[in-house]
Amino acid sequence: MKMELSRLIRNAKRIVFFTGAGISAESGIPTFRGKDGLWNRYSPAELATFEAFLNDSLKIWKWYLYRMWLIAKAQPNPGHTAIAEFEKLFSGKVIVVTQNVDGLHEEAGSVKVLELHGNIFEGKCRFCGAFYSKERFSEIFPIASKCFLKNLSESDFKEKILKGLSEDSLPVCPVCGELVGPGVVWFGEVLPEDVLSQAFSVSKGSDLFFSVGTSALVQPAASLPIVAKESGAVLVEVNPEETFLSKQCDFVFRGSAAKVLPSILKEVKNI
Ligand code: BJW
Ligand code: ZN
């Protein structure tokens, strides 16, 4: 199976790696659904919506700061690195379309990356629409910067940051004076228009589409593999569990991204 796929990879004109939380699981970042998923312990409606932010901004910021701290300390794993190597090996024909907000693809060296659900280290004001890049946001809210968080031990993070956080210390938008939230896409919010349209266009134009570490349940991202398949792409799934997409896939690898992707890369290099 790997040999046949390797030939397709070598001959492909456009390869999309569509990734989800599962690819970062082995970097120590919990997934959302599934056995150890975040949504087993927390309700999405209470944490990942603008209504939740309006109801209790302090609680939401504490939850996001905790996840930012986890992500700041995490390293890309061999799954991220293999995708970055694919891009180097086949320059110009590989693109990553990720639902993840952790930035680990870029950290692993991937250059062409579309972040459908934003980035956790950016800031977004839902009141006036102002967007804050990582650099700008770390000026407005220095404790939310990756450089700062990655040097904190768990006890320092909990004692010095989480315990000391109050309504008064939350980030305020310099444009409108309202509270700024994390630069991610919550349920009920639209995805960044330019990113989404590029994602649909590269998916339609792909001849090989990898769906890696995603339950492929959340729309509109979950439509990308379908659109790719309808446009003639070969679909490949890398996931230890069956998903709604599995039956539509031409190749299925039931294993972890950190093991399967490097092994496919090795095979491609060998032929
Ligand atoms: C491994 C592994 C290993 C484990 N290796 N694999 C059409 C129909 C029905 C509903 C809707 C619809 N259109 C829109 C909706 C509503 C909603 C939606 O899709 N709901 C569904 C859940 C039913 N969508 C939206 O609201 C979106 N907005 C929108 O559509 O706007 C237009 C609109 C507005 C108003 C009204 C109507 C339309 C926005 C969606 C935003 C999603 N945001 C989140 C949170 C981001 C912020 C944060 O991080 O806090 O994004 S939710 C969460 O799910 C996160 C993820 O990016 C996303 C996808 O999850 P993912 O990545 O697939 O992770 P998991 O955990 O689900 O799966 C992990 C997989 O990995 C599993 O399969 C494991 O087996 C596997 N795995 N270890 C490889 N080692
Ligand atoms: Zn504002």
Tab-separated table of N, CA, C and O and ligand atoms in Angstrom, residues 125-130 132 173-178 180, ligand 2:
chain	number	residue	atom	x	y	z
A	125	CYS	N	-10.710	41.275	18.559
A	125	CYS	CA	-11.768	41.996	19.260
A	125	CYS	C	-13.068	41.716	18.519
A	125	CYS	O	-13.224	42.096	17.356
A	126	ARG	N	-13.973	41.016	19.205
A	126	ARG	CA	-15.265	40.665	18.579
A	126	ARG	C	-16.209	41.867	18.563
A	126	ARG	O	-17.285	41.792	17.975
A	127	PHE	N	-15.859	42.974	19.232
A	127	PHE	CA	-16.757	44.126	19.301
A	127	PHE	C	-16.560	45.055	18.108
A	127	PHE	O	-17.521	45.519	17.507
A	128	CYS	N	-15.272	45.307	17.758
A	128	CYS	CA	-15.036	46.214	16.622
A	128	CYS	C	-14.378	45.506	15.440
A	128	CYS	O	-14.189	46.101	14.388
A	129	GLY	N	-13.999	44.236	15.618
A	129	GLY	CA	-13.408	43.478	14.504
A	129	GLY	C	-11.902	43.625	14.395
A	129	GLY	O	-11.304	43.061	13.468
A	130	ALA	N	-11.264	44.388	15.313
A	130	ALA	CA	-9.800	44.559	15.210
A	130	ALA	C	-9.098	43.222	15.434
A	130	ALA	O	-9.508	42.421	16.281
A	132	TYR	N	-5.285	41.359	16.112
A	132	TYR	CA	-3.950	41.629	16.634
A	132	TYR	C	-3.004	40.459	16.349
A	132	TYR	O	-3.279	39.332	16.773
A	173	CYS	N	-9.111	46.332	24.118
A	173	CYS	CA	-8.863	46.716	22.717
A	173	CYS	C	-8.510	48.211	22.635
A	173	CYS	O	-9.303	49.050	23.058
A	174	PRO	N	-7.333	48.530	22.078
A	174	PRO	CA	-6.947	49.941	21.960
A	174	PRO	C	-7.878	50.728	21.032
A	174	PRO	O	-7.953	51.936	21.117
A	175	VAL	N	-8.605	50.015	20.156
A	175	VAL	CA	-9.481	50.718	19.207
A	175	VAL	C	-10.817	51.084	19.855
A	175	VAL	O	-11.265	52.233	19.763
A	176	CYS	N	-11.458	50.122	20.543
A	176	CYS	CA	-12.823	50.389	21.031
A	176	CYS	C	-12.976	50.302	22.549
A	176	CYS	O	-14.034	50.624	23.081
A	177	GLY	N	-11.955	49.847	23.250
A	177	GLY	CA	-12.025	49.815	24.714
A	177	GLY	C	-12.732	48.594	25.287
A	177	GLY	O	-12.865	48.459	26.506
A	178	GLU	N	-13.186	47.678	24.413
A	178	GLU	CA	-13.831	46.444	24.908
A	178	GLU	C	-12.762	45.371	25.125
A	178	GLU	O	-11.615	45.546	24.743
A	180	VAL	N	-10.536	42.161	24.518
A	180	VAL	CA	-10.058	41.374	23.376
A	180	VAL	C	-10.069	39.896	23.783
A	180	VAL	O	-9.757	39.565	24.930
B	2	ZN	ZN	-12.252	46.572	19.575
